[in-house]
mmCIF file of C-alpha atoms in Angstrom:
data_model
loop_
_atom_site.group_PDB
_atom_site.id
_atom_site.type_symbol
_atom_site.label_atom_id
_atom_site.label_comp_id
_atom_site.label_asym_id
_atom_site.label_seq_id
_atom_site.Cartn_x
_atom_site.Cartn_y
_atom_site.Cartn_z
ATOM 1 C CA MET A 178 4.476 -10.052 8.164
ATOM 2 C CA LEU A 179 0.786 -9.212 8.015
ATOM 3 C CA LEU A 180 -0.100 -6.333 5.709
ATOM 4 C CA TYR A 181 -3.332 -4.529 4.882
ATOM 5 C CA ARG A 182 -4.967 -3.240 1.733
ATOM 6 C CA ILE A 183 -8.311 -1.476 1.238
ATOM 7 C CA ALA A 184 -10.226 -1.463 -2.042
ATOM 8 C CA LYS A 185 -13.724 -1.679 -3.454
ATOM 9 C CA GLN A 186 -15.236 -5.158 -3.250
ATOM 10 C CA ASN A 187 -14.690 -5.943 -6.939
ATOM 11 C CA PHE A 188 -10.937 -5.136 -6.660
ATOM 12 C CA ILE A 189 -10.026 -6.366 -3.166
ATOM 13 C CA ASN A 190 -8.667 -9.721 -4.360
ATOM 14 C CA ASP A 191 -6.840 -8.166 -7.315
ATOM 15 C CA PHE A 192 -3.142 -7.996 -6.501
ATOM 16 C CA SER A 193 -2.050 -7.449 -10.108
ATOM 17 C CA GLY A 194 -0.970 -3.855 -9.435
ATOM 18 C CA LYS A 195 -2.972 -2.700 -12.461
ATOM 19 C CA GLY A 196 -4.287 0.491 -10.812
ATOM 20 C CA ALA A 197 -0.804 1.691 -9.904
ATOM 21 C CA GLU A 198 0.426 0.612 -13.337
ATOM 22 C CA LEU A 199 -2.226 2.766 -15.042
ATOM 23 C CA TYR A 200 -1.931 5.854 -12.838
ATOM 24 C CA GLY A 201 1.453 5.662 -11.127
ATOM 25 C CA GLY A 202 1.978 6.337 -7.444
ATOM 26 C CA ARG A 203 4.431 7.760 -4.950
ATOM 27 C CA TRP A 204 6.733 4.754 -5.444
ATOM 28 C CA ASN A 205 6.101 3.731 -9.068
ATOM 29 C CA LEU A 206 6.050 5.342 -12.480
ATOM 30 C CA LYS A 207 3.089 4.755 -14.792
ATOM 31 C CA GLY A 208 3.623 1.482 -16.607
ATOM 32 C CA LEU A 209 5.073 -0.343 -13.583
ATOM 33 C CA PRO A 210 2.614 -2.503 -11.633
ATOM 34 C CA ALA A 211 2.768 -2.229 -7.841
ATOM 35 C CA VAL A 212 0.500 -3.087 -4.925
ATOM 36 C CA TYR A 213 0.408 -0.620 -2.039
ATOM 37 C CA THR A 214 -0.154 -2.015 1.463
ATOM 38 C CA ALA A 215 0.289 -0.806 5.039
ATOM 39 C CA SER A 216 1.657 -2.393 8.194
ATOM 40 C CA SER A 217 -1.569 -1.757 10.118
ATOM 41 C CA LEU A 218 -5.231 -1.488 9.257
ATOM 42 C CA SER A 219 -5.387 1.966 10.875
ATOM 43 C CA LEU A 220 -2.590 3.328 8.651
ATOM 44 C CA CYS A 221 -4.237 1.680 5.652
ATOM 45 C CA MET A 222 -7.469 3.528 6.502
ATOM 46 C CA CYS A 223 -5.574 6.838 6.744
ATOM 47 C CA GLU A 224 -3.858 6.201 3.415
ATOM 48 C CA THR A 225 -7.253 5.448 1.839
ATOM 49 C CA LEU A 226 -8.935 8.523 3.333
ATOM 50 C CA VAL A 227 -6.369 10.954 1.929
ATOM 51 C CA HIS A 228 -7.156 9.660 -1.562
ATOM 52 C CA THR A 229 -10.961 9.797 -1.392
ATOM 53 C CA ASP A 230 -13.669 12.414 -1.877
ATOM 54 C CA LYS A 231 -13.778 14.491 1.295
ATOM 55 C CA ASP A 232 -17.582 14.958 1.169
ATOM 56 C CA ILE A 233 -18.757 11.356 0.964
ATOM 57 C CA PRO A 234 -17.499 8.346 2.940
ATOM 58 C CA PRO A 235 -16.202 5.633 0.613
ATOM 59 C CA ALA A 236 -18.803 2.906 0.107
ATOM 60 C CA ASP A 237 -18.537 -0.775 -0.742
ATOM 61 C CA MET A 238 -15.008 -0.955 0.685
ATOM 62 C CA TYR A 239 -13.248 -4.075 1.917
ATOM 63 C CA PHE A 240 -9.946 -4.754 3.589
ATOM 64 C CA ALA A 241 -7.620 -7.626 2.872
ATOM 65 C CA GLU A 242 -5.156 -8.941 5.412
ATOM 66 C CA VAL A 243 -2.257 -10.516 3.552
ATOM 67 C CA PHE A 244 0.772 -12.453 4.694
ATOM 68 C CA VAL A 245 4.182 -11.890 3.122
ATOM 69 C CA PRO A 246 7.156 -13.827 4.559
ATOM 70 C CA ASP A 247 9.624 -11.501 6.313
ATOM 71 C CA GLU A 248 12.509 -12.762 4.177
ATOM 72 C CA CYS A 249 10.673 -11.486 1.079
ATOM 73 C CA ILE A 250 10.596 -7.875 2.327
ATOM 74 C CA PHE A 251 13.536 -5.619 1.482
ATOM 75 C CA GLU A 252 14.219 -3.241 4.395
ATOM 76 C CA ASP A 253 17.742 -1.944 3.776
ATOM 77 C CA TYR A 254 16.673 1.397 2.325
ATOM 78 C CA PHE A 255 13.956 2.220 4.866
ATOM 79 C CA ASN A 256 16.039 4.548 7.037
ATOM 80 C CA GLU A 257 17.815 6.140 4.076
ATOM 81 C CA ILE A 258 14.829 6.915 1.858
ATOM 82 C CA SER A 259 14.195 10.548 1.112
ATOM 83 C CA LEU A 260 10.551 10.941 0.186
ATOM 84 C CA LYS A 261 11.441 13.382 -2.582
ATOM 85 C CA HIS A 262 13.317 10.532 -4.283
ATOM 86 C CA SER A 263 10.638 7.893 -3.655
ATOM 87 C CA LEU A 264 9.405 7.677 -7.258
ATOM 88 C CA ASN A 265 12.888 6.960 -8.587
ATOM 89 C CA ILE A 266 13.840 4.554 -5.777
ATOM 90 C CA GLY A 267 10.605 2.574 -6.050
ATOM 91 C CA SER A 268 10.657 2.412 -9.837
ATOM 92 C CA VAL A 269 14.259 1.177 -9.921
ATOM 93 C CA TRP A 270 13.432 -1.399 -7.242
ATOM 94 C CA LEU A 271 10.448 -2.627 -9.284
ATOM 95 C CA LYS A 272 12.435 -2.805 -12.541
ATOM 96 C CA GLU A 273 15.313 -4.687 -10.904
ATOM 97 C CA SER A 274 12.863 -7.012 -9.107
ATOM 98 C CA LYS A 275 15.146 -7.142 -6.059
ATOM 99 C CA SER A 276 12.496 -8.575 -3.744
ATOM 100 C CA LEU A 277 8.809 -9.352 -3.531
ATOM 101 C CA ALA A 278 8.207 -6.339 -1.284
ATOM 102 C CA ILE A 279 9.931 -3.225 0.012
ATOM 103 C CA LYS A 280 9.309 -1.497 3.329
ATOM 104 C CA VAL A 281 8.896 2.275 2.866
ATOM 105 C CA PRO A 282 7.894 5.184 5.123
ATOM 106 C CA SER A 283 4.415 6.688 4.949
ATOM 107 C CA VAL A 284 4.252 10.431 4.289
ATOM 108 C CA LEU A 285 1.372 10.505 6.778
ATOM 109 C CA MET A 286 3.706 9.608 9.642
ATOM 110 C CA PRO A 287 6.634 11.593 11.036
ATOM 111 C CA GLN A 288 9.867 10.310 9.456
ATOM 112 C CA SER A 289 11.208 9.471 12.915
ATOM 113 C CA TYR A 290 8.205 7.194 13.638
ATOM 114 C CA LYS A 291 9.053 3.652 12.559
ATOM 115 C CA ALA A 292 6.186 1.611 14.071
ATOM 116 C CA ASP A 293 3.836 2.042 11.091
ATOM 117 C CA PHE A 294 4.966 1.989 7.477
ATOM 118 C CA ASN A 295 3.890 1.067 3.979
ATOM 119 C CA VAL A 296 5.016 -1.975 2.044
ATOM 120 C CA ILE A 297 5.042 -1.959 -1.743
ATOM 121 C CA ILE A 298 4.577 -5.356 -3.393
ATOM 122 C CA ASN A 299 5.980 -6.260 -6.807
ATOM 123 C CA PRO A 300 3.337 -8.504 -8.428
ATOM 124 C CA LEU A 301 5.820 -9.534 -11.152
ATOM 125 C CA HIS A 302 8.415 -10.911 -8.705
ATOM 126 C CA LYS A 303 9.126 -14.659 -8.788
ATOM 127 C CA ASP A 304 8.159 -14.951 -5.082
ATOM 128 C CA PHE A 305 4.687 -13.454 -5.633
ATOM 129 C CA PRO A 306 2.995 -16.865 -5.040
ATOM 130 C CA LYS A 307 4.279 -16.665 -1.426
ATOM 131 C CA LEU A 308 1.816 -13.825 -0.782
ATOM 132 C CA LYS A 309 -1.250 -15.280 0.940
ATOM 133 C CA ILE A 310 -4.559 -13.523 1.477
ATOM 134 C CA GLN A 311 -5.546 -14.375 5.063
ATOM 135 C CA ARG A 312 -8.959 -12.724 5.180
ATOM 136 C CA VAL A 313 -11.193 -10.223 3.425
ATOM 137 C CA GLU A 314 -13.898 -8.271 5.254
ATOM 138 C CA PRO A 315 -16.112 -5.241 4.658
ATOM 139 C CA ILE A 316 -14.906 -2.001 6.222
ATOM 140 C CA SER A 317 -16.694 1.285 6.769
ATOM 141 C CA PHE A 318 -15.362 4.716 7.609
ATOM 142 C CA ASP A 319 -16.776 6.514 10.632
ATOM 143 C CA ALA A 320 -19.081 9.382 9.622
ATOM 144 C CA ARG A 321 -17.191 11.714 12.001
ATOM 145 C CA PHE A 322 -14.422 11.890 9.416
ATOM 146 C CA TYR A 323 -16.897 13.710 7.198
ATOM 147 C CA GLU A 324 -18.823 15.916 9.668
ATOM 148 C CA GLY A 325 -18.702 19.672 9.191
ATOM 149 C CA LEU A 326 -17.049 19.601 5.790
ATOM 150 C CA GLU A 327 -19.720 21.640 3.994
#
């Protein structure tokens, strides 16, 4: 499966999960490393935009397209996940190291929409070397996202 991640140039090749480990996230408690990716570049852009300053387009951003073998992605919980329990579910999954990655819904999409989703990667899993960065390229955000926000 191809997955997408957006980060500043100096962090785009860093798949250590250090940022999520330091600050926590929707699917991981502080102290647990995790790498957040999306199933499409467009969803990845949306996920990035909701976490950025609304007045200034993010600068110096890059996207990474990464390959993770399908058999390394845990999907069993996808239809059962309640987003209010996401922190507990993700943290337990990370601690138990059940798989390299887990497919999870995005809160930006309707729960009934299954075509786009997020995938959380466990950088401490034994299968982590199977993750392959396919390409890295600069990405910019259209200025229309930021028009009229004064």
